[in-house]
Coordinates of C-alpha atoms in Angstrom, one line a residue:
M1 CA -212.4 -53.3 -89.1
A2 CA -209.6 -55.8 -89.7
G3 CA -209.2 -56.3 -86.0
R4 CA -212.9 -57.1 -85.6
I5 CA -212.7 -59.7 -88.4
I6 CA -209.6 -61.3 -87.0
G7 CA -211.3 -61.6 -83.6
L8 CA -214.3 -63.2 -85.2
V9 CA -212.2 -65.7 -87.2
C10 CA -210.1 -66.6 -84.1
F11 CA -213.1 -67.3 -81.9
F12 CA -214.9 -69.2 -84.7
L13 CA -211.8 -71.4 -85.2
C14 CA -211.6 -71.9 -81.4
S15 CA -215.2 -73.0 -81.2
F16 CA -215.1 -75.4 -84.1
P17 CA -213.2 -78.3 -82.3
F18 CA -215.7 -78.1 -79.4
F19 CA -218.6 -78.6 -81.8
V20 CA -216.9 -81.4 -83.6
I21 CA -216.1 -83.3 -80.4
S22 CA -219.6 -82.8 -79.0
I23 CA -221.3 -84.0 -82.2
Y24 CA -219.0 -87.0 -83.2
N25 CA -218.1 -88.3 -79.7
K26 CA -221.5 -88.1 -78.1
D27 CA -222.4 -91.7 -79.0
S28 CA -218.8 -93.1 -78.7
S29 CA -218.0 -96.1 -76.7
E30 CA -214.9 -94.3 -75.3
P31 CA -215.4 -91.5 -72.7
I32 CA -214.8 -88.0 -73.9
N33 CA -211.6 -86.6 -72.5
F34 CA -211.4 -83.2 -70.8
W35 CA -207.6 -83.3 -70.6
S36 CA -205.7 -84.3 -73.8
G37 CA -204.2 -87.8 -73.5
D38 CA -206.1 -88.8 -70.3
T39 CA -206.4 -92.6 -70.5
S40 CA -207.6 -93.1 -67.0
L41 CA -211.3 -92.4 -67.8
K42 CA -212.0 -95.9 -68.9
D43 CA -211.4 -97.1 -65.4
K44 CA -213.2 -94.2 -63.7
V45 CA -216.4 -93.8 -65.7
K46 CA -219.1 -96.4 -65.1
D47 CA -221.9 -95.0 -67.3
I48 CA -220.1 -94.0 -70.5
K49 CA -223.3 -93.1 -72.4
G50 CA -224.6 -90.7 -69.8
Y51 CA -221.1 -89.3 -69.2
N52 CA -220.6 -88.6 -72.9
T53 CA -224.0 -87.0 -73.2
E54 CA -223.3 -84.5 -70.5
M55 CA -219.7 -83.9 -71.7
A56 CA -221.1 -83.2 -75.2
G57 CA -223.5 -80.7 -73.7
L58 CA -220.7 -79.0 -71.9
Y59 CA -218.6 -78.8 -75.0
K60 CA -221.6 -77.4 -77.0
K61 CA -222.0 -74.7 -74.3
C62 CA -218.3 -73.9 -74.5
A63 CA -218.5 -73.6 -78.3
G64 CA -221.6 -71.4 -78.1
C65 CA -219.8 -69.0 -75.7
L66 CA -216.9 -68.8 -78.0
L67 CA -219.2 -68.2 -81.0
L68 CA -220.9 -65.4 -79.1
T69 CA -217.6 -63.9 -78.2
G70 CA -216.6 -63.9 -81.9
I71 CA -219.9 -62.3 -82.9
L72 CA -219.4 -59.6 -80.2
W73 CA -216.0 -58.8 -81.6
V74 CA -217.7 -57.7 -84.8
V75 CA -220.7 -55.9 -83.4
F76 CA -219.4 -54.5 -80.1
P77 CA -215.5 -54.8 -80.0
I78 CA -215.3 -53.7 -76.3
A79 CA -217.8 -56.2 -75.2
G80 CA -215.9 -58.8 -77.3
I81 CA -212.7 -58.0 -75.5
V82 CA -214.4 -58.2 -72.1
L83 CA -216.0 -61.5 -72.9
S84 CA -212.7 -62.8 -74.3
V85 CA -211.0 -62.1 -71.0
F86 CA -213.9 -63.7 -69.1
D87 CA -213.8 -66.8 -71.4
C88 CA -210.1 -67.3 -71.0
S89 CA -210.1 -66.9 -67.2
V90 CA -213.3 -67.4 -65.3
G91 CA -214.8 -69.5 -68.1
I92 CA -212.1 -72.0 -68.1
Y93 CA -212.3 -72.4 -64.3
L94 CA -216.1 -72.8 -64.4
T95 CA -215.8 -75.4 -67.2
Y96 CA -213.3 -77.3 -65.1
R97 CA -215.7 -77.3 -62.1
V98 CA -218.6 -78.5 -64.2
Y99 CA -216.3 -81.3 -65.6
K100 CA -215.3 -82.4 -62.1
G101 CA -219.0 -82.6 -61.2
I102 CA -219.9 -84.7 -64.2
L103 CA -216.9 -87.0 -63.5
E104 CA -218.0 -87.4 -59.9
R105 CA -221.6 -88.2 -60.9
Y106 CA -220.5 -90.9 -63.3
S107 CA -217.6 -92.5 -61.4

């Protein structure tokens, strides 16, 4: 049971920053970064409001997936493990591809 709770707590803690970024930076005058420390977005993004709205949606989806994984760790540990592997491999790649699409639309 301790392993299940540890999995739940880990994925809840991982999802928290995504929720915070999506909520507080949605209406920001600065573009939401995908890569930490990326300062080139100011020059690339033309419609910052639309870009931030889509990025906030992407980050909320990421947080939701991480929350779901944490819940599955408690209810169905094997499904939680499988979804953890998916989130940390294919999920990261898909998130990157969606980000590139958003950046392309608003550049």
